[in-house]
Amino acid sequence: MESSNLAALPEENVEEQNNQHQRQEVASAFASVPHRPATQSSLQKYSPLDWKDYFDQEDDIKIPDSNDVSSGLVFHVYMAGTEGPVVFCLHGGGYSGLSFALSAGKIKEKARVVSMDLRGHGKSITENDLDLSVETMCNDVLAVLNAIYGDSPPAIVLAGHSMGGSIAVHVAAMKKLSSLAGLVVVDVVEGTAMASLIHMQKILSSRMQHFSSIEKAIEWSVKSGSLRNIDSARLSIPTTLKYDESKKCYVYRAKLEETEQYWRGWYEGLSEKFLSSPVPKLLLLAGTDRLDRTLTIGQMQGKYQMVVVRHTGHAIQEDVPDEFASLILNFISRNRIGPHGAFAIIT
């Protein structure tokens, strides 16, 4: 991923630190709130797009608190498609469910898509947005799946990017999802992630922190290199921000810098958990340098399918959404994952 990434995460590739200074120069033009208004052409080029062109509906999934039914949790989800297995998408830290919007527009032609705003992100509401422990987030995912599908869930493919990839692996390892039919992990590897944790606070603090408008935030995300697809940025960036009345500007919705105590838990033992999952597995990487020893051996033994997606950054599903969607659908077809747990080839 890019070290000046709008959604920088603890699996930051250490080798990319060497290019940080160069990237900061690119971002420096946006390092403070501009005093002059954006031009009309800029506003149009970086204006937000409507998710309704890609997802079919959005919903708030209410999870009652076991102690207080009136409070509980509210998780925001986006849904698309009417047939086929469910591709349940989990975004990375600092992103939102709309990170999969462009991809969902293609995947829904042959499968269903549900993309969830994780705790502390997007439009989801919890009493403790800073509890990003792997246990809490896994329980959140299982609670949402249970609320949507009850005791008869369809075949489900968990697809997680970055932090969401680690959550997907841990959910699979819990063996509480009876209809789990596939596991897709996007650009997160235990070895690289663990080695880079010591750099993360510096990386997070080096990001631009305030934006005078949503358009400026979208523009910065593209020009800094954190996202390479303007349309995806126009869809996903707005829900990663919130307006701060006291500062009169937009700031990050997710307070990742305050969740450091949980980072190690996301990634410790991740490779072994991934390899031990009995369902078909797909690992999508932006570069082969991300592989650690455990995964390298597992890949040589044919324990999972790996695809290196070229010419993309950390957010593969956003940078090349059509290719990402094709890889997901081919994975479903190749493993004959059907809509109700039965095997049926998607054509």
CSV table of C-alpha atoms in Angstrom, one decimal:
chain,number,residue,atom,x,y,z
A,1,MET,CA,0.0,0.0,0.0
A,2,GLU,CA,1.0,3.6,-0.3
A,3,SER,CA,2.7,5.2,2.8
A,4,SER,CA,0.6,8.4,2.4
A,5,ASN,CA,-2.5,6.3,1.9
A,6,LEU,CA,-5.7,8.0,3.1
A,7,ALA,CA,-6.6,4.7,4.7
A,8,ALA,CA,-3.1,3.6,5.8
A,9,LEU,CA,-3.1,0.3,7.7
A,10,PRO,CA,-0.7,-1.7,9.8
A,11,GLU,CA,0.2,-4.1,7.0
A,12,GLU,CA,2.1,-1.2,5.3
A,13,ASN,CA,4.9,-2.6,3.2
A,14,VAL,CA,8.1,-1.6,5.0
A,15,GLU,CA,10.0,-1.3,1.7
A,16,GLU,CA,7.7,1.4,0.6
A,17,GLN,CA,8.9,3.6,3.4
A,18,ASN,CA,11.9,4.5,1.1
A,19,ASN,CA,9.4,6.3,-1.2
A,20,GLN,CA,7.6,8.2,1.5
A,21,HIS,CA,9.4,11.4,1.2
A,22,GLN,CA,8.7,11.6,-2.5
A,23,ARG,CA,5.0,10.9,-2.0
A,24,GLN,CA,4.8,13.5,0.7
A,25,GLU,CA,6.0,16.1,-1.8
A,26,VAL,CA,3.0,15.1,-4.0
A,27,ALA,CA,0.6,15.5,-1.0
A,28,SER,CA,2.2,18.7,0.3
A,29,ALA,CA,0.1,20.9,-2.0
A,30,PHE,CA,-2.9,19.7,0.0
A,31,ALA,CA,-1.3,19.8,3.4
A,32,SER,CA,-3.4,22.6,4.7
A,33,VAL,CA,-6.9,23.8,4.3
A,34,PRO,CA,-7.0,25.9,1.2
A,35,HIS,CA,-8.3,29.5,1.5
A,36,ARG,CA,-9.6,29.8,-2.0
A,37,PRO,CA,-12.7,27.9,-3.2
A,38,ALA,CA,-12.3,25.0,-5.6
A,39,THR,CA,-12.8,25.7,-9.3
A,40,GLN,CA,-16.0,24.5,-10.9
A,41,SER,CA,-14.0,22.0,-13.1
A,42,SER,CA,-12.4,20.6,-9.9
A,43,LEU,CA,-15.7,20.3,-8.2
A,44,GLN,CA,-17.1,18.3,-11.1
A,45,LYS,CA,-14.1,16.1,-11.5
A,46,TYR,CA,-13.9,15.1,-7.8
A,47,SER,CA,-17.6,15.4,-6.9
A,48,PRO,CA,-19.1,12.4,-5.0
A,49,LEU,CA,-21.0,9.7,-6.9
A,50,ASP,CA,-24.2,7.9,-5.9
A,51,TRP,CA,-23.8,4.4,-4.6
A,52,LYS,CA,-27.3,3.6,-6.0
A,53,ASP,CA,-25.7,3.1,-9.5
A,54,TYR,CA,-23.8,0.1,-8.1
A,55,PHE,CA,-25.6,-1.3,-5.0
A,56,ASP,CA,-29.3,-2.0,-5.1
A,57,GLN,CA,-30.1,-1.0,-1.5
A,58,GLU,CA,-28.7,0.0,1.8
A,59,ASP,CA,-29.9,-1.0,5.3
A,60,ASP,CA,-29.3,-0.5,9.0
A,61,ILE,CA,-29.0,-3.9,10.7
A,62,LYS,CA,-29.9,-3.5,14.4
A,63,ILE,CA,-28.2,-5.9,16.8
A,64,PRO,CA,-29.9,-5.7,20.2
A,65,ASP,CA,-27.6,-5.5,23.2
A,66,SER,CA,-28.0,-8.5,25.4
A,67,ASN,CA,-28.3,-6.2,28.5
A,68,ASP,CA,-30.2,-3.3,27.0
A,69,VAL,CA,-32.5,-3.9,24.0
A,70,SER,CA,-33.0,-0.2,23.6
A,71,SER,CA,-29.4,0.5,22.9
A,72,GLY,CA,-27.7,-2.2,20.9
A,73,LEU,CA,-25.6,-1.8,17.7
A,74,VAL,CA,-26.5,-0.5,14.3
A,75,PHE,CA,-24.4,-1.8,11.4
A,76,HIS,CA,-24.8,-0.2,8.0
A,77,VAL,CA,-24.8,-2.5,5.0
A,78,TYR,CA,-25.0,-2.2,1.2
A,79,MET,CA,-26.6,-4.9,-0.9
A,80,ALA,CA,-26.7,-5.9,-4.5
A,81,GLY,CA,-27.9,-8.8,-6.6
A,82,THR,CA,-30.7,-11.3,-6.3
A,83,GLU,CA,-29.3,-14.7,-7.1
A,84,GLY,CA,-26.3,-16.8,-6.5
A,85,PRO,CA,-24.1,-17.1,-3.4
A,86,VAL,CA,-23.4,-14.1,-1.2
A,87,VAL,CA,-20.1,-12.4,-1.4
A,88,PHE,CA,-19.8,-10.8,2.1
A,89,CYS,CA,-17.3,-7.9,1.9
A,90,LEU,CA,-15.2,-6.5,4.8
A,91,HIS,CA,-13.3,-3.3,4.1
A,92,GLY,CA,-9.9,-2.2,5.5
A,93,GLY,CA,-9.2,0.1,8.3
A,94,GLY,CA,-10.2,3.7,7.4
A,95,TYR,CA,-12.2,2.6,4.4
A,96,SER,CA,-16.0,1.8,4.3
A,97,GLY,CA,-18.4,-0.6,2.8
A,98,LEU,CA,-18.5,1.5,-0.4
A,99,SER,CA,-14.9,0.4,-1.0
A,100,PHE,CA,-16.5,-2.4,-2.9
A,101,ALA,CA,-19.1,-0.4,-4.8
A,102,LEU,CA,-17.6,-0.4,-8.3
A,103,SER,CA,-16.9,-4.1,-7.9
A,104,ALA,CA,-20.4,-4.9,-6.7
A,105,GLY,CA,-21.8,-3.4,-9.8
A,106,LYS,CA,-20.2,-6.2,-11.8
A,107,ILE,CA,-20.4,-9.1,-9.2
A,108,LYS,CA,-24.1,-8.6,-8.8
A,109,GLU,CA,-24.7,-9.9,-12.4
A,110,LYS,CA,-24.0,-13.4,-11.2
A,111,ALA,CA,-23.9,-13.3,-7.4
A,112,ARG,CA,-25.2,-11.4,-4.4
A,113,VAL,CA,-23.0,-8.8,-2.6
A,114,VAL,CA,-23.3,-7.5,0.9
A,115,SER,CA,-20.8,-4.9,2.0
A,116,MET,CA,-20.7,-3.9,5.7
A,117,ASP,CA,-19.5,-0.8,7.4
A,118,LEU,CA,-17.4,-2.2,10.2
A,119,ARG,CA,-17.4,-0.8,13.8
A,120,GLY,CA,-16.1,2.7,13.9
A,121,HIS,CA,-16.4,3.2,10.2
A,122,GLY,CA,-18.9,4.5,7.7
A,123,LYS,CA,-22.5,4.8,8.9
A,124,SER,CA,-22.3,2.1,11.5
A,125,ILE,CA,-23.1,3.1,15.1
A,126,THR,CA,-21.8,1.5,18.3
A,127,GLU,CA,-21.3,2.6,21.9
A,128,ASN,CA,-17.5,1.9,21.6
A,129,ASP,CA,-16.2,2.7,18.1
A,130,LEU,CA,-12.7,2.3,19.3
A,131,ASP,CA,-13.0,-1.4,20.2
A,132,LEU,CA,-11.5,-2.8,17.1
A,133,SER,CA,-10.3,-6.0,18.7
A,134,VAL,CA,-10.4,-9.0,16.4
A,135,GLU,CA,-12.8,-10.7,18.8
A,136,THR,CA,-15.3,-7.9,18.8
A,137,MET,CA,-15.3,-7.4,15.1
A,138,CYS,CA,-15.7,-11.1,14.4
A,139,ASN,CA,-18.7,-11.1,16.7
A,140,ASP,CA,-20.1,-8.1,14.9
A,141,VAL,CA,-19.8,-9.8,11.5
A,142,LEU,CA,-21.4,-13.0,12.8
A,143,ALA,CA,-24.2,-11.0,14.4
A,144,VAL,CA,-24.9,-9.2,11.1
A,145,LEU,CA,-24.9,-12.4,9.1
A,146,ASN,CA,-27.3,-14.0,11.6
A,147,ALA,CA,-29.6,-10.9,11.6
A,148,ILE,CA,-29.8,-11.0,7.8
A,149,TYR,CA,-30.1,-14.7,7.1
A,150,GLY,CA,-31.1,-16.4,10.4
A,151,ASP,CA,-30.7,-20.1,10.7
A,152,SER,CA,-30.7,-20.7,6.9
A,153,PRO,CA,-27.9,-18.7,5.4
A,154,PRO,CA,-27.0,-19.2,1.8
A,155,ALA,CA,-23.5,-20.1,0.6
A,156,ILE,CA,-21.3,-17.3,1.7
A,157,VAL,CA,-17.9,-16.2,0.4
A,158,LEU,CA,-16.1,-14.0,2.9
A,159,ALA,CA,-14.0,-11.4,1.0
A,160,GLY,CA,-11.9,-9.1,3.1
A,161,HIS,CA,-9.5,-6.3,2.2
A,162,SER,CA,-6.6,-5.4,4.5
A,163,MET,CA,-7.8,-5.3,8.1
A,164,GLY,CA,-11.1,-6.8,6.8
A,165,GLY,CA,-9.1,-9.6,5.3
A,166,SER,CA,-7.8,-10.5,8.7
A,167,ILE,CA,-11.3,-10.4,10.2
A,168,ALA,CA,-12.5,-12.7,7.4
A,169,VAL,CA,-9.8,-15.2,8.2
A,170,HIS,CA,-10.6,-15.1,11.9
A,171,VAL,CA,-14.3,-15.4,11.3
A,172,ALA,CA,-13.6,-18.5,9.2
A,173,ALA,CA,-11.4,-19.9,11.9
A,174,MET,CA,-14.2,-19.6,14.5
A,175,LYS,CA,-16.2,-22.2,12.6
A,176,LYS,CA,-19.5,-20.7,13.5
A,177,LEU,CA,-20.6,-19.9,9.9
A,178,SER,CA,-22.1,-23.2,8.7
A,179,SER,CA,-22.6,-22.1,5.1
A,180,LEU,CA,-19.1,-20.6,4.6
A,181,ALA,CA,-18.1,-21.7,1.1
A,182,GLY,CA,-15.1,-19.6,0.2
A,183,LEU,CA,-12.5,-17.2,1.6
A,184,VAL,CA,-11.0,-14.3,-0.3
A,185,VAL,CA,-8.2,-12.2,1.3
A,186,VAL,CA,-7.1,-9.0,-0.4
A,187,ASP,CA,-3.5,-7.7,0.0
A,188,VAL,CA,-2.8,-8.5,3.6
A,189,VAL,CA,0.0,-11.0,4.8
A,190,GLU,CA,1.0,-11.7,8.4
A,191,GLY,CA,4.7,-11.3,7.9
A,192,THR,CA,4.6,-8.0,6.2
A,193,ALA,CA,1.9,-6.6,8.5
A,194,MET,CA,3.7,-7.6,11.7
A,195,ALA,CA,7.0,-6.2,10.6
A,196,SER,CA,5.4,-2.8,9.7
A,197,LEU,CA,3.4,-2.2,13.0
A,198,ILE,CA,6.2,0.0,14.4
A,199,HIS,CA,5.8,2.4,11.5
A,200,MET,CA,2.1,2.9,11.7
A,201,GLN,CA,1.6,5.8,14.0
A,202,LYS,CA,4.1,7.8,12.0
A,203,ILE,CA,2.3,6.9,8.8
A,204,LEU,CA,-1.1,7.8,10.2
A,205,SER,CA,0.1,11.1,11.5
A,206,SER,CA,1.7,12.0,8.1
A,207,ARG,CA,-1.6,11.9,6.4
A,208,MET,CA,-3.4,15.1,5.6
A,209,GLN,CA,-5.8,15.5,8.6
A,210,HIS,CA,-8.3,18.2,7.5
A,211,PHE,CA,-10.2,18.9,4.3
A,212,SER,CA,-12.2,22.0,3.5
A,213,SER,CA,-14.6,19.9,1.3
A,214,ILE,CA,-15.4,16.4,0.4
A,215,GLU,CA,-14.1,17.2,-3.1
A,216,LYS,CA,-10.7,18.2,-1.7
A,217,ALA,CA,-10.6,14.9,0.2
A,218,ILE,CA,-11.3,12.9,-3.0
A,219,GLU,CA,-8.8,14.9,-4.9
A,220,TRP,CA,-6.1,14.3,-2.2
A,221,SER,CA,-6.8,10.6,-2.1
A,222,VAL,CA,-6.1,10.3,-5.9
A,223,LYS,CA,-3.2,12.7,-6.1
A,224,SER,CA,-1.5,11.2,-3.1
A,225,GLY,CA,-1.7,7.7,-4.7
A,226,SER,CA,-3.9,6.1,-2.0
A,227,LEU,CA,-6.5,5.3,-4.6
A,228,ARG,CA,-5.8,5.1,-8.3
A,229,ASN,CA,-9.4,5.1,-9.6
A,230,ILE,CA,-11.1,8.5,-9.5
A,231,ASP,CA,-14.6,7.0,-9.8
A,232,SER,CA,-14.0,4.6,-6.9
A,233,ALA,CA,-12.6,7.5,-4.8
A,234,ARG,CA,-15.7,9.6,-5.6
A,235,LEU,CA,-17.9,6.7,-4.3
A,236,SER,CA,-15.9,5.6,-1.2
A,237,ILE,CA,-14.1,8.6,0.2
A,238,PRO,CA,-17.2,10.6,1.4
A,239,THR,CA,-18.2,7.9,3.9
A,240,THR,CA,-14.7,7.8,5.4
A,241,LEU,CA,-15.1,11.3,6.6
A,242,LYS,CA,-17.2,13.3,9.1
A,243,TYR,CA,-17.7,17.1,9.5
A,244,ASP,CA,-16.1,18.6,12.6
A,245,GLU,CA,-18.1,21.6,13.6
A,246,SER,CA,-15.4,22.9,15.9
A,247,LYS,CA,-12.8,22.9,13.2
A,248,LYS,CA,-15.2,23.7,10.4
A,249,CYS,CA,-13.7,21.0,8.1
A,250,TYR,CA,-13.9,17.3,7.3
A,251,VAL,CA,-11.8,14.8,9.3
A,252,TYR,CA,-11.5,11.1,9.3
A,253,ARG,CA,-14.4,9.1,10.6
A,254,ALA,CA,-12.2,6.2,11.9
A,255,LYS,CA,-9.8,7.1,14.7
A,256,LEU,CA,-7.2,4.4,13.8
A,257,GLU,CA,-4.4,6.1,15.7
A,258,GLU,CA,-6.3,5.4,18.9
A,259,THR,CA,-6.7,1.6,18.3
A,260,GLU,CA,-3.0,0.6,18.4
A,261,GLN,CA,-3.6,-1.9,21.2
A,262,TYR,CA,-5.6,-4.1,18.8
A,263,TRP,CA,-3.3,-4.1,15.7
A,264,ARG,CA,-1.1,-7.0,16.7
A,265,GLY,CA,-4.2,-9.2,17.3
A,266,TRP,CA,-5.4,-8.6,13.8
A,267,TYR,CA,-2.4,-10.3,12.3
A,268,GLU,CA,-0.8,-12.7,14.7
A,269,GLY,CA,-1.2,-16.3,13.5
A,270,LEU,CA,-3.0,-15.1,10.4
A,271,SER,CA,-1.1,-17.2,7.8
A,272,GLU,CA,-1.7,-20.5,9.7
A,273,LYS,CA,-5.4,-19.6,10.2
A,274,PHE,CA,-5.8,-18.9,6.5
A,275,LEU,CA,-4.1,-22.1,5.4
A,276,SER,CA,-6.1,-24.2,7.9
A,277,SER,CA,-9.5,-23.1,6.7
A,278,PRO,CA,-11.1,-26.0,4.9
A,279,VAL,CA,-12.9,-24.0,2.3
A,280,PRO,CA,-11.6,-22.9,-1.1
A,281,LYS,CA,-9.2,-19.9,-0.6
A,282,LEU,CA,-8.0,-17.0,-2.8
A,283,LEU,CA,-5.3,-14.6,-2.0
A,284,LEU,CA,-5.1,-11.4,-4.1
A,285,LEU,CA,-1.8,-9.5,-3.8
A,286,ALA,CA,-0.5,-6.2,-5.3
A,287,GLY,CA,3.0,-7.7,-5.3
A,288,THR,CA,4.8,-11.0,-4.6
A,289,ASP,CA,7.1,-9.2,-2.1
A,290,ARG,CA,4.2,-9.4,0.3
A,291,LEU,CA,4.4,-13.2,0.8
A,292,ASP,CA,5.8,-14.5,4.0
A,293,ARG,CA,7.5,-17.9,4.5
A,294,THR,CA,4.4,-19.8,5.7
A,295,LEU,CA,2.2,-18.6,2.8
A,296,THR,CA,5.0,-19.2,0.3
A,297,ILE,CA,5.2,-22.9,1.4
A,298,GLY,CA,1.4,-23.2,1.4
A,299,GLN,CA,1.3,-21.7,-2.1
A,300,MET,CA,3.8,-24.2,-3.4
A,301,GLN,CA,1.8,-27.0,-1.8
A,302,GLY,CA,-1.3,-25.8,-3.6
A,303,LYS,CA,-3.3,-25.0,-0.5
A,304,TYR,CA,-4.8,-21.9,-1.9
A,305,GLN,CA,-5.1,-20.0,-5.2
A,306,MET,CA,-3.0,-16.8,-5.4
A,307,VAL,CA,-3.2,-14.1,-8.0
A,308,VAL,CA,-0.8,-11.1,-8.2
A,309,VAL,CA,-2.8,-8.2,-9.6
A,310,ARG,CA,-0.4,-5.9,-11.5
A,311,HIS,CA,-0.6,-2.1,-11.9
A,312,THR,CA,-2.6,-1.6,-8.7
A,313,GLY,CA,-2.1,-0.2,-5.3
A,314,HIS,CA,-3.1,-1.6,-1.9
A,315,ALA,CA,-6.9,-1.2,-2.6
A,316,ILE,CA,-7.1,-3.7,-5.4
A,317,GLN,CA,-10.9,-3.8,-5.4
A,318,GLU,CA,-11.0,0.0,-5.9
A,319,ASP,CA,-8.2,0.5,-8.3
A,320,VAL,CA,-9.2,-2.3,-10.8
A,321,PRO,CA,-12.8,-3.1,-9.9
A,322,ASP,CA,-13.6,-4.9,-13.1
A,323,GLU,CA,-10.6,-7.2,-12.8
A,324,PHE,CA,-11.4,-7.8,-9.1
A,325,ALA,CA,-15.0,-8.7,-9.9
A,326,SER,CA,-13.9,-11.1,-12.6
A,327,LEU,CA,-11.5,-12.8,-10.2
A,328,ILE,CA,-14.3,-13.2,-7.6
A,329,LEU,CA,-16.7,-14.6,-10.1
A,330,ASN,CA,-14.1,-17.0,-11.6
A,331,PHE,CA,-13.3,-18.2,-8.0
A,332,ILE,CA,-17.0,-18.9,-7.4
A,333,SER,CA,-17.3,-20.7,-10.7
A,334,ARG,CA,-14.1,-22.7,-10.4
A,335,ASN,CA,-15.1,-24.0,-7.0
A,336,ARG,CA,-18.7,-24.5,-8.0
A,337,ILE,CA,-20.0,-22.5,-5.1
A,338,GLY,CA,-23.8,-22.5,-5.3
A,339,PRO,CA,-26.5,-20.2,-3.9
A,340,HIS,CA,-27.7,-22.6,-1.2
A,341,GLY,CA,-24.5,-24.5,-0.3
A,342,ALA,CA,-25.1,-26.8,-3.2
A,343,PHE,CA,-22.6,-26.9,-6.1
A,344,ALA,CA,-23.6,-25.1,-9.2
A,345,ILE,CA,-21.3,-23.7,-11.9
A,346,ILE,CA,-21.9,-20.0,-12.6
A,347,THR,CA,-21.9,-19.4,-16.4
